[in-house]
Tab-separated table of C-alpha atoms in Angstrom:
chain	number	residue	atom	x	y	z
A	1	PHE	CA	0.000	0.000	0.000
A	2	ALA	CA	2.624	2.576	1.041
A	3	PRO	CA	4.766	2.415	-2.151
A	4	THR	CA	1.738	3.154	-4.339
A	5	LEU	CA	0.318	5.867	-2.095
A	6	LEU	CA	2.296	8.670	-3.786
A	7	ASN	CA	1.106	7.560	-7.206
A	8	GLU	CA	-2.502	7.639	-6.082
A	9	THR	CA	-2.506	10.958	-4.229
A	10	THR	CA	-1.984	14.607	-5.099
A	11	THR	CA	-1.390	17.829	-3.232
A	12	GLU	CA	-3.420	19.775	-5.784
A	13	MET	CA	-6.927	20.734	-4.750
A	14	ASP	CA	-9.655	22.550	-6.613
A	15	PRO	CA	-10.809	25.559	-4.626
A	16	PRO	CA	-14.517	25.938	-3.897
A	17	PRO	CA	-16.558	27.614	-6.663
A	18	ASN	CA	-16.862	31.400	-6.252
A	19	SER	CA	-14.034	31.444	-3.708
A	20	ASP	CA	-11.440	34.226	-3.690
A	21	ALA	CA	-8.902	31.746	-5.096
A	22	VAL	CA	-11.109	30.982	-8.119
A	23	LYS	CA	-11.806	34.678	-8.668
A	24	ALA	CA	-8.115	35.565	-8.477
A	25	THR	CA	-7.099	32.738	-10.810
A	26	THR	CA	-9.798	33.681	-13.314
A	27	ARG	CA	-8.677	37.321	-13.245
A	28	LEU	CA	-5.007	36.373	-13.580
A	29	ASN	CA	-5.781	34.154	-16.577
A	30	THR	CA	-7.788	36.982	-18.163
A	31	VAL	CA	-5.162	39.670	-17.637
A	32	PHE	CA	-2.108	37.464	-18.275
A	33	PRO	CA	-3.331	34.574	-20.456
A	34	GLU	CA	0.226	33.611	-21.383
A	35	MET	CA	0.924	32.832	-17.715
A	36	ALA	CA	-2.098	30.589	-17.247
A	37	HIS	CA	-0.149	27.430	-17.993
A	38	THR	CA	3.458	27.899	-17.044
A	39	THR	CA	6.141	25.845	-15.347
A	40	GLN	CA	9.155	27.067	-13.401
A	41	TYR	CA	12.487	25.299	-13.344
A	42	CYS	CA	15.421	26.166	-11.107
A	43	VAL	CA	19.037	25.436	-11.936
A	44	LEU	CA	21.305	25.350	-8.908
A	45	LEU	CA	24.930	26.330	-9.518
A	46	GLU	CA	27.333	25.465	-6.706
A	47	THR	CA	31.053	26.019	-6.586
A	48	ASP	CA	33.611	24.027	-4.616
A	49	ASN	CA	35.934	27.025	-4.671
A	50	PHE	CA	35.362	27.989	-1.050
A	51	ASN	CA	37.930	30.794	-1.100
A	52	SER	CA	35.411	33.278	-2.441
A	53	SER	CA	31.700	33.790	-2.952
A	54	VAL	CA	30.064	32.306	-6.027
A	55	THR	CA	29.251	35.906	-6.999
A	56	ASN	CA	32.986	36.519	-7.530
A	57	ASP	CA	33.592	33.245	-9.367
A	58	PRO	CA	34.261	33.870	-13.083
A	59	VAL	CA	33.434	30.250	-13.906
A	60	ALA	CA	30.000	30.512	-12.269
A	61	ARG	CA	29.425	33.817	-14.082
A	62	ASP	CA	30.397	32.307	-17.450
A	63	VAL	CA	28.292	29.167	-16.917
A	64	SER	CA	25.293	31.268	-15.925
A	65	SER	CA	25.768	33.560	-18.907
A	66	GLN	CA	26.080	30.716	-21.398
A	67	LEU	CA	23.116	28.852	-19.956
A	68	THR	CA	20.824	31.898	-19.852
A	69	ARG	CA	21.777	32.790	-23.452
A	70	ALA	CA	20.746	29.268	-24.464
A	71	MET	CA	17.484	29.652	-22.509
A	72	GLU	CA	16.734	32.917	-24.323
A	73	GLN	CA	16.905	31.019	-27.622
A	74	GLN	CA	14.230	28.538	-26.556
A	75	GLU	CA	10.744	29.369	-27.834
A	76	LEU	CA	9.044	28.210	-24.635
A	77	THR	CA	11.098	30.458	-22.348
A	78	ALA	CA	8.823	33.079	-20.777
A	79	SER	CA	11.195	34.642	-18.241
A	80	ILE	CA	14.610	34.161	-16.670
A	81	ASN	CA	15.839	35.315	-13.267
A	82	GLY	CA	19.162	34.754	-11.604
A	83	TYR	CA	22.025	36.577	-9.908
A	84	PHE	CA	24.334	37.008	-12.898
A	85	TYR	CA	21.508	37.435	-15.408
A	86	LEU	CA	19.875	40.274	-13.477
A	87	LYS	CA	23.189	41.839	-12.455
A	88	ALA	CA	24.093	42.166	-16.148
A	89	GLN	CA	20.836	44.089	-16.580
A	90	GLY	CA	21.848	46.550	-13.850
A	91	LEU	CA	19.738	45.293	-10.940
A	92	ALA	CA	20.982	46.556	-7.568
A	93	GLU	CA	23.020	44.185	-5.405
A	94	TYR	CA	20.445	44.145	-2.581
A	95	ALA	CA	17.791	42.930	-5.041
A	96	LEU	CA	20.074	40.085	-6.144
A	97	ALA	CA	20.523	38.656	-2.631
A	98	PRO	CA	17.634	36.130	-2.931
A	99	PHE	CA	19.575	34.421	-5.740
A	100	VAL	CA	22.620	33.642	-3.573
A	101	SER	CA	22.738	31.032	-0.797
A	102	GLN	CA	23.382	32.182	2.766
A	103	ASP	CA	26.872	30.664	2.734
A	104	GLY	CA	27.627	32.421	-0.569
A	105	PHE	CA	28.722	29.273	-2.426
A	106	ALA	CA	25.604	28.701	-4.548
A	107	THR	CA	23.354	30.630	-6.842
A	108	LEU	CA	20.364	29.715	-8.923
A	109	ILE	CA	18.747	30.479	-12.222
A	110	GLU	CA	14.955	30.435	-12.388
A	111	VAL	CA	13.365	29.966	-15.783
A	112	GLN	CA	9.646	30.078	-16.387
A	113	ILE	CA	8.327	28.399	-19.517
A	114	LYS	CA	5.059	28.673	-21.426
A	115	ALA	CA	3.819	25.120	-20.866
A	116	SER	CA	2.171	23.183	-18.047
A	117	MET	CA	4.536	20.735	-16.425
A	118	THR	CA	2.562	17.764	-17.682
A	119	GLN	CA	2.694	18.906	-21.312
A	120	LYS	CA	5.201	17.381	-23.687
A	121	GLY	CA	6.829	20.792	-24.277
A	122	ALA	CA	7.622	21.200	-20.582
A	123	ILE	CA	8.995	17.673	-20.352
A	124	ASP	CA	11.126	18.234	-23.462
A	125	TYR	CA	12.359	21.542	-22.015
A	126	MET	CA	13.377	19.833	-18.775
A	127	ASN	CA	15.272	17.178	-20.734
A	128	TRP	CA	16.960	19.880	-22.823
A	129	LEU	CA	17.874	21.859	-19.690
A	130	THR	CA	19.279	18.776	-17.987
A	131	ASP	CA	21.491	18.129	-21.031
A	132	GLU	CA	22.406	21.794	-21.584
A	133	ALA	CA	23.640	22.620	-18.074
A	134	PRO	CA	26.779	20.437	-18.245
A	135	ARG	CA	27.572	21.760	-21.749
A	136	ALA	CA	27.698	25.291	-20.335
A	137	HIS	CA	30.595	24.363	-18.037
A	138	PRO	CA	34.043	25.147	-19.457
A	139	PRO	CA	36.958	23.013	-18.307
A	140	ALA	CA	38.084	24.687	-15.100
A	141	PRO	CA	39.381	22.244	-12.502
A	142	SER	CA	40.170	25.068	-10.088
A	143	ALA	CA	36.507	26.054	-9.734
A	144	PRO	CA	34.153	23.227	-10.663
A	145	ILE	CA	30.466	23.971	-10.810
A	146	GLN	CA	27.852	21.419	-9.837
A	147	TYR	CA	24.380	21.486	-11.348
A	148	SER	CA	20.986	20.329	-10.375
A	149	THR	CA	17.601	21.178	-11.793
A	150	HIS	CA	14.358	21.410	-9.879
A	151	THR	CA	10.756	21.651	-11.001
A	152	GLU	CA	8.437	23.941	-9.080
């Protein structure tokens, strides 16, 4: 019973008709129809170069830059957020803090795509992203970057 429980349950619930949640969702879908069916992925970049913050690591910066450029080329990409990506656009340092771990050795890139996570496009995007992240890493044994991807 226990091993199949997760396959038979969900944490998604339909809100009651005419509730504030239904009204807000309906309004959101009317005003921003392109956001009605989106999926967010997070790419975690960690460095093992513990002599400096990831924000000062040129390898992390280059990996982030290459990966976000590749994301921008994908038709399904709706938005990208991340420390290096937003810093390049001139965002203030205090606004970038949420994209850096408390210990300073990790950062993340959030990408939102125009597809529900159960749609083939979202699954294909996740597979592409999983393959693309290691390709973005130049050979740099002094500051290796580790990747992981996460679906929201």
